[in-house]
Amino acid sequence: MTRKKIGLFGGTFNPIHFGHLNLALEIQEKKGLDEVWVIPAHLSPLRVDHPLIPAFHRLKMVELACAELKGFSVLDWEINRPPPSYTSYTLEEIKKKSPKHDFFLLLGEDALIHFDKWKNPEQILAMASPLIAQRVGQSLEESLSKLTLSDSARQKLRSGLVSTRILDISATEIRERIQKKLYFSHLVPAKVVDYIYDYQLYCNLNSEN
Ligand code: ATP
């Protein structure tokens, strides 16, 4: 079996948008990743700003968005397992099943703000090297200075920063635009836009639809 470089890209993807796709594609191309595995996570019912849309809708939208991207696959592992879905547990399982490959953790800069509060952050960095895309309003150095982590973990994060195009898009903004009946097709792939209309997703924030 040839040793592959595989990027793991987790998120709530509620919904997936061009900011996510740009992050994954640019990092894949710049770092020569053979594959990118996109892993939608459970949504926390405690996040009151997130409408609780059924997980299979988020998964389906990720599949539609990634279908034509070379080397991309979508993993339903976290969504089909009871929560909480900790990245460190998912990584352990992935490493057990595919011990020969090199894994990379794809993140946006904002994900670092609470990285030391994730379960087993140091172990995560030992299992997968971080590759971090830039994001509006975030400073890697500022986040790093506030993290309670070892110097070597901090250094891994620092050297993982990849120079990427910055797209100021968030799923929060998309959900708000949909609710206000504003145009949002400039932020989300066309097939995902159609899916959102077909199932009337995000029309009522905080309701299941
Ligand atoms: P929300 O607005 O609902 O909090 P989000 O748009 O930030 O969602 P997530 O699914 O939480 O999307 O993000 C998954 C990953 O993608 C995270 O690592 C996040 O930092 C990154 N990410 C999301 N949007 C962008 C973007 N526009 N540019 C770079 N990285 C992004």
mmCIF file of C-alpha atoms and ligand atoms in Angstrom:
data_model
loop_
_atom_site.group_PDB
_atom_site.id
_atom_site.type_symbol
_atom_site.label_atom_id
_atom_site.label_comp_id
_atom_site.label_asym_id
_atom_site.label_seq_id
_atom_site.Cartn_x
_atom_site.Cartn_y
_atom_site.Cartn_z
ATOM 1 C CA MET A 1 0.000 0.000 0.000
ATOM 2 C CA THR A 2 1.417 3.419 -0.907
ATOM 3 C CA ARG A 3 1.789 5.871 1.906
ATOM 4 C CA LYS A 4 -0.685 8.699 1.398
ATOM 5 C CA LYS A 5 -1.017 12.218 2.772
ATOM 6 C CA ILE A 6 -4.586 12.549 4.006
ATOM 7 C CA GLY A 7 -6.253 15.728 5.263
ATOM 8 C CA LEU A 8 -9.057 15.376 7.810
ATOM 9 C CA PHE A 9 -11.542 18.226 7.752
ATOM 10 C CA GLY A 10 -14.171 18.304 10.499
ATOM 11 C CA GLY A 11 -16.885 20.859 11.162
ATOM 12 C CA THR A 12 -20.571 21.273 11.704
ATOM 13 C CA PHE A 13 -21.069 22.340 8.058
ATOM 14 C CA ASN A 14 -24.402 23.909 8.889
ATOM 15 C CA PRO A 15 -24.456 24.407 5.907
ATOM 16 C CA ILE A 16 -21.231 23.778 3.964
ATOM 17 C CA HIS A 17 -20.134 26.912 2.048
ATOM 18 C CA PHE A 18 -17.395 28.240 -0.257
ATOM 19 C CA GLY A 19 -15.235 29.227 2.739
ATOM 20 C CA HIS A 20 -15.003 25.527 3.673
ATOM 21 C CA LEU A 21 -14.359 24.376 0.108
ATOM 22 C CA ASN A 22 -11.706 27.033 -0.449
ATOM 23 C CA LEU A 23 -9.913 26.040 2.763
ATOM 24 C CA ALA A 24 -9.849 22.350 1.849
ATOM 25 C CA LEU A 25 -8.952 22.808 -1.824
ATOM 26 C CA GLU A 26 -6.199 25.373 -1.302
ATOM 27 C CA ILE A 27 -4.584 23.327 1.446
ATOM 28 C CA GLN A 28 -4.906 20.136 -0.613
ATOM 29 C CA GLU A 29 -3.160 21.788 -3.569
ATOM 30 C CA LYS A 30 -0.523 23.688 -1.623
ATOM 31 C CA LYS A 31 0.423 20.760 0.611
ATOM 32 C CA GLY A 32 0.024 18.005 -2.005
ATOM 33 C CA LEU A 33 -2.565 16.001 -0.079
ATOM 34 C CA ASP A 34 -3.599 12.823 -1.884
ATOM 35 C CA GLU A 35 -6.975 12.762 -0.187
ATOM 36 C CA VAL A 36 -9.251 14.922 1.936
ATOM 37 C CA TRP A 37 -11.763 13.239 4.240
ATOM 38 C CA VAL A 38 -14.576 15.572 5.260
ATOM 39 C CA ILE A 39 -16.173 14.625 8.583
ATOM 40 C CA PRO A 40 -19.404 16.376 9.627
ATOM 41 C CA ALA A 41 -19.768 16.537 13.412
ATOM 42 C CA HIS A 42 -22.741 16.364 15.715
ATOM 43 C CA LEU A 43 -24.420 19.657 16.501
ATOM 44 C CA SER A 44 -24.652 20.602 20.108
ATOM 45 C CA PRO A 45 -28.213 21.332 21.215
ATOM 46 C CA LEU A 46 -26.604 23.782 23.622
ATOM 47 C CA ARG A 47 -25.558 26.041 20.750
ATOM 48 C CA VAL A 48 -28.683 28.198 20.712
ATOM 49 C CA ASP A 49 -27.468 30.065 17.639
ATOM 50 C CA HIS A 50 -27.610 26.815 15.650
ATOM 51 C CA PRO A 51 -30.973 25.628 14.382
ATOM 52 C CA LEU A 52 -31.236 21.900 14.985
ATOM 53 C CA ILE A 53 -31.515 20.586 11.478
ATOM 54 C CA PRO A 54 -31.285 16.794 11.265
ATOM 55 C CA ALA A 55 -27.714 15.609 10.808
ATOM 56 C CA PHE A 56 -28.478 13.680 7.621
ATOM 57 C CA HIS A 57 -29.298 16.972 5.860
ATOM 58 C CA ARG A 58 -25.880 18.414 6.757
ATOM 59 C CA LEU A 59 -24.235 15.186 5.632
ATOM 60 C CA LYS A 60 -26.138 15.187 2.324
ATOM 61 C CA MET A 61 -25.168 18.813 1.625
ATOM 62 C CA VAL A 62 -21.493 18.007 2.281
ATOM 63 C CA GLU A 63 -21.757 15.045 -0.110
ATOM 64 C CA LEU A 64 -23.314 17.229 -2.810
ATOM 65 C CA ALA A 65 -20.647 19.914 -2.392
ATOM 66 C CA CYS A 66 -17.727 17.460 -2.477
ATOM 67 C CA ALA A 67 -18.978 15.080 -5.176
ATOM 68 C CA GLU A 68 -16.904 16.593 -7.974
ATOM 69 C CA LEU A 69 -13.754 17.313 -5.972
ATOM 70 C CA LYS A 70 -10.893 14.985 -6.803
ATOM 71 C CA GLY A 71 -9.606 13.005 -3.849
ATOM 72 C CA PHE A 72 -12.424 14.104 -1.538
ATOM 73 C CA SER A 73 -14.572 11.685 0.430
ATOM 74 C CA VAL A 74 -17.162 12.254 3.132
ATOM 75 C CA LEU A 75 -17.149 10.232 6.358
ATOM 76 C CA ASP A 76 -20.404 9.760 8.261
ATOM 77 C CA TRP A 77 -18.659 8.260 11.305
ATOM 78 C CA GLU A 78 -19.227 11.069 13.777
ATOM 79 C CA ILE A 79 -22.794 11.732 12.715
ATOM 80 C CA ASN A 80 -23.772 8.067 12.997
ATOM 81 C CA ARG A 81 -22.252 7.619 16.429
ATOM 82 C CA PRO A 82 -23.790 8.853 19.658
ATOM 83 C CA PRO A 83 -22.329 12.199 20.754
ATOM 84 C CA PRO A 84 -19.977 13.533 21.972
ATOM 85 C CA SER A 85 -17.776 13.061 18.919
ATOM 86 C CA TYR A 86 -14.324 14.071 20.051
ATOM 87 C CA THR A 87 -11.721 14.644 17.334
ATOM 88 C CA SER A 88 -9.156 12.708 19.373
ATOM 89 C CA TYR A 89 -11.399 9.595 19.428
ATOM 90 C CA THR A 90 -12.106 9.846 15.692
ATOM 91 C CA LEU A 91 -8.396 10.229 14.992
ATOM 92 C CA GLU A 92 -7.511 7.218 17.124
ATOM 93 C CA GLU A 93 -10.002 5.128 15.197
ATOM 94 C CA ILE A 94 -8.769 6.387 11.839
ATOM 95 C CA LYS A 95 -5.129 5.725 12.774
ATOM 96 C CA LYS A 96 -6.025 2.197 13.896
ATOM 97 C CA LYS A 97 -7.760 1.445 10.595
ATOM 98 C CA SER A 98 -5.127 3.141 8.401
ATOM 99 C CA PRO A 99 -1.820 3.085 10.313
ATOM 100 C CA LYS A 100 0.316 3.478 7.182
ATOM 101 C CA HIS A 101 -0.841 6.924 6.104
ATOM 102 C CA ASP A 102 0.172 10.416 7.233
ATOM 103 C CA PHE A 103 -2.729 12.423 8.568
ATOM 104 C CA PHE A 104 -3.195 16.188 8.675
ATOM 105 C CA LEU A 105 -5.828 18.147 10.546
ATOM 106 C CA LEU A 106 -7.402 20.926 8.478
ATOM 107 C CA LEU A 107 -8.625 23.895 10.494
ATOM 108 C CA GLY A 108 -9.612 27.508 10.087
ATOM 109 C CA GLU A 109 -7.726 30.025 12.238
ATOM 110 C CA ASP A 110 -10.765 30.671 14.440
ATOM 111 C CA ALA A 111 -10.852 27.009 15.495
ATOM 112 C CA LEU A 112 -7.647 27.613 17.452
ATOM 113 C CA ILE A 113 -9.221 29.998 19.922
ATOM 114 C CA HIS A 114 -10.407 27.159 22.164
ATOM 115 C CA PHE A 115 -8.085 24.430 20.932
ATOM 116 C CA ASP A 116 -6.640 23.817 24.410
ATOM 117 C CA LYS A 117 -10.191 23.038 25.625
ATOM 118 C CA TRP A 118 -10.611 20.233 23.086
ATOM 119 C CA LYS A 119 -10.294 16.709 24.475
ATOM 120 C CA ASN A 120 -6.620 15.596 24.392
ATOM 121 C CA PRO A 121 -5.242 18.469 22.276
ATOM 122 C CA GLU A 122 -1.600 17.365 22.582
ATOM 123 C CA GLN A 123 -2.461 13.801 21.485
ATOM 124 C CA ILE A 124 -4.414 15.188 18.534
ATOM 125 C CA LEU A 125 -1.320 17.064 17.372
ATOM 126 C CA ALA A 126 0.808 13.948 17.817
ATOM 127 C CA MET A 127 -1.563 11.957 15.580
ATOM 128 C CA ALA A 128 -2.138 14.578 12.860
ATOM 129 C CA SER A 129 -0.132 17.655 11.871
ATOM 130 C CA PRO A 130 -2.279 20.782 11.787
ATOM 131 C CA LEU A 131 -2.737 22.733 8.565
ATOM 132 C CA ILE A 132 -4.440 26.014 9.296
ATOM 133 C CA ALA A 133 -6.199 28.345 6.847
ATOM 134 C CA GLN A 134 -6.396 32.064 7.461
ATOM 135 C CA ARG A 135 -9.722 33.549 8.483
ATOM 136 C CA VAL A 136 -10.953 37.133 8.718
ATOM 137 C CA GLY A 137 -10.450 38.816 12.058
ATOM 138 C CA GLN A 138 -8.240 36.065 13.490
ATOM 139 C CA SER A 139 -4.597 36.254 14.435
ATOM 140 C CA LEU A 140 -2.801 32.980 14.916
ATOM 141 C CA GLU A 141 -0.186 34.533 17.170
ATOM 142 C CA GLU A 142 -2.804 36.151 19.379
ATOM 143 C CA SER A 143 -4.678 32.846 19.730
ATOM 144 C CA LEU A 144 -1.452 30.960 20.419
ATOM 145 C CA SER A 145 -0.468 33.353 23.187
ATOM 146 C CA LYS A 146 -3.702 32.531 25.031
ATOM 147 C CA LEU A 147 -3.539 28.731 24.703
ATOM 148 C CA THR A 148 -2.452 26.569 27.610
ATOM 149 C CA LEU A 149 -0.328 24.101 25.672
ATOM 150 C CA SER A 150 3.246 22.850 25.621
ATOM 151 C CA ASP A 151 5.822 24.806 23.621
ATOM 152 C CA SER A 152 6.120 21.973 21.117
ATOM 153 C CA ALA A 153 2.345 21.881 20.536
ATOM 154 C CA ARG A 154 2.337 25.651 20.108
ATOM 155 C CA GLN A 155 5.169 25.357 17.594
ATOM 156 C CA LYS A 156 3.306 22.679 15.618
ATOM 157 C CA LEU A 157 0.307 24.972 15.353
ATOM 158 C CA ARG A 158 2.458 27.951 14.386
ATOM 159 C CA SER A 159 4.209 26.070 11.595
ATOM 160 C CA GLY A 160 0.872 24.713 10.327
ATOM 161 C CA LEU A 161 -0.349 28.087 9.094
ATOM 162 C CA VAL A 162 -0.891 27.966 5.321
ATOM 163 C CA SER A 163 -1.196 31.134 3.296
ATOM 164 C CA THR A 164 -4.718 30.878 1.855
ATOM 165 C CA ARG A 165 -7.159 33.214 0.164
ATOM 166 C CA ILE A 166 -9.426 34.765 2.784
ATOM 167 C CA LEU A 167 -13.151 34.371 2.135
ATOM 168 C CA ASP A 168 -15.251 36.174 4.700
ATOM 169 C CA ILE A 169 -18.097 33.638 4.784
ATOM 170 C CA SER A 170 -19.659 31.908 7.773
ATOM 171 C CA ALA A 171 -22.503 29.427 8.089
ATOM 172 C CA THR A 172 -24.042 31.763 10.667
ATOM 173 C CA GLU A 173 -24.365 34.518 8.065
ATOM 174 C CA ILE A 174 -25.864 32.088 5.547
ATOM 175 C CA ARG A 175 -28.487 30.866 8.019
ATOM 176 C CA GLU A 176 -29.393 34.459 8.818
ATOM 177 C CA ARG A 177 -29.650 35.404 5.139
ATOM 178 C CA ILE A 178 -31.932 32.435 4.444
ATOM 179 C CA GLN A 179 -34.162 33.351 7.335
ATOM 180 C CA LYS A 180 -34.405 36.934 6.073
ATOM 181 C CA LYS A 181 -35.100 35.597 2.565
ATOM 182 C CA LEU A 182 -31.948 37.264 1.217
ATOM 183 C CA TYR A 183 -29.949 35.937 -1.739
ATOM 184 C CA PHE A 184 -27.255 33.475 -0.662
ATOM 185 C CA SER A 185 -26.265 31.622 -3.849
ATOM 186 C CA HIS A 186 -22.976 33.588 -4.005
ATOM 187 C CA LEU A 187 -21.857 31.851 -0.770
ATOM 188 C CA VAL A 188 -22.937 28.223 -1.242
ATOM 189 C CA PRO A 189 -22.537 25.722 -4.141
ATOM 190 C CA ALA A 190 -25.576 25.607 -6.456
ATOM 191 C CA LYS A 191 -26.483 21.998 -5.611
ATOM 192 C CA VAL A 192 -26.511 22.862 -1.918
ATOM 193 C CA VAL A 193 -28.679 25.925 -2.606
ATOM 194 C CA ASP A 194 -31.189 23.684 -4.426
ATOM 195 C CA TYR A 195 -31.146 21.195 -1.540
ATOM 196 C CA ILE A 196 -31.800 23.966 1.001
ATOM 197 C CA TYR A 197 -34.795 25.169 -1.054
ATOM 198 C CA ASP A 198 -36.102 21.641 -1.645
ATOM 199 C CA TYR A 199 -36.207 20.871 2.086
ATOM 200 C CA GLN A 200 -36.867 24.453 3.211
ATOM 201 C CA LEU A 201 -33.934 24.336 5.604
ATOM 202 C CA TYR A 202 -33.040 27.182 7.968
ATOM 203 C CA CYS A 203 -36.295 29.065 7.361
ATOM 204 C CA ASN A 204 -37.067 29.093 11.073
ATOM 205 C CA LEU A 205 -34.041 29.450 13.307
ATOM 206 C CA ASN A 206 -34.120 27.114 16.321
ATOM 207 C CA SER A 207 -36.800 24.911 14.874
ATOM 208 C CA GLU A 208 -36.332 21.474 13.396
ATOM 209 C CA ASN A 209 -37.123 21.581 9.708
HETATM 210 P P1 ATP B 1 -20.774 28.766 12.135
HETATM 211 O O1 ATP B 1 -20.877 30.127 11.504
HETATM 212 O O2 ATP B 1 -22.059 27.984 12.172
HETATM 213 O O3 ATP B 1 -20.061 28.782 13.465
HETATM 214 P P2 ATP B 1 -18.564 28.103 10.298
HETATM 215 O O4 ATP B 1 -18.910 28.792 9.024
HETATM 216 O O5 ATP B 1 -17.485 28.706 11.152
HETATM 217 O O6 ATP B 1 -19.890 27.848 11.149
HETATM 218 P P3 ATP B 1 -17.805 25.323 10.806
HETATM 219 O O7 ATP B 1 -18.534 24.163 10.243
HETATM 220 O O8 ATP B 1 -17.943 25.611 12.249
HETATM 221 O O9 ATP B 1 -18.217 26.617 9.906
HETATM 222 O O10 ATP B 1 -16.267 25.255 10.412
HETATM 223 C C1 ATP B 1 -15.564 24.074 10.115
HETATM 224 C C2 ATP B 1 -14.106 24.456 9.899
HETATM 225 O O11 ATP B 1 -13.989 25.330 8.774
HETATM 226 C C3 ATP B 1 -13.483 25.210 11.083
HETATM 227 O O12 ATP B 1 -12.141 24.759 11.232
HETATM 228 C C4 ATP B 1 -13.522 26.663 10.639
HETATM 229 O O13 ATP B 1 -12.480 27.398 11.221
HETATM 230 C C5 ATP B 1 -13.324 26.533 9.132
HETATM 231 N N1 ATP B 1 -13.942 27.621 8.370
HETATM 232 C C6 ATP B 1 -15.253 27.892 8.264
HETATM 233 N N2 ATP B 1 -15.469 28.940 7.461
HETATM 234 C C7 ATP B 1 -14.256 29.358 7.025
HETATM 235 C C8 ATP B 1 -13.808 30.426 6.163
HETATM 236 N N3 ATP B 1 -14.654 31.277 5.603
HETATM 237 N N4 ATP B 1 -12.466 30.550 5.965
HETATM 238 C C9 ATP B 1 -11.589 29.682 6.557
HETATM 239 N N5 ATP B 1 -11.954 28.664 7.377
HETATM 240 C C10 ATP B 1 -13.267 28.500 7.609
#
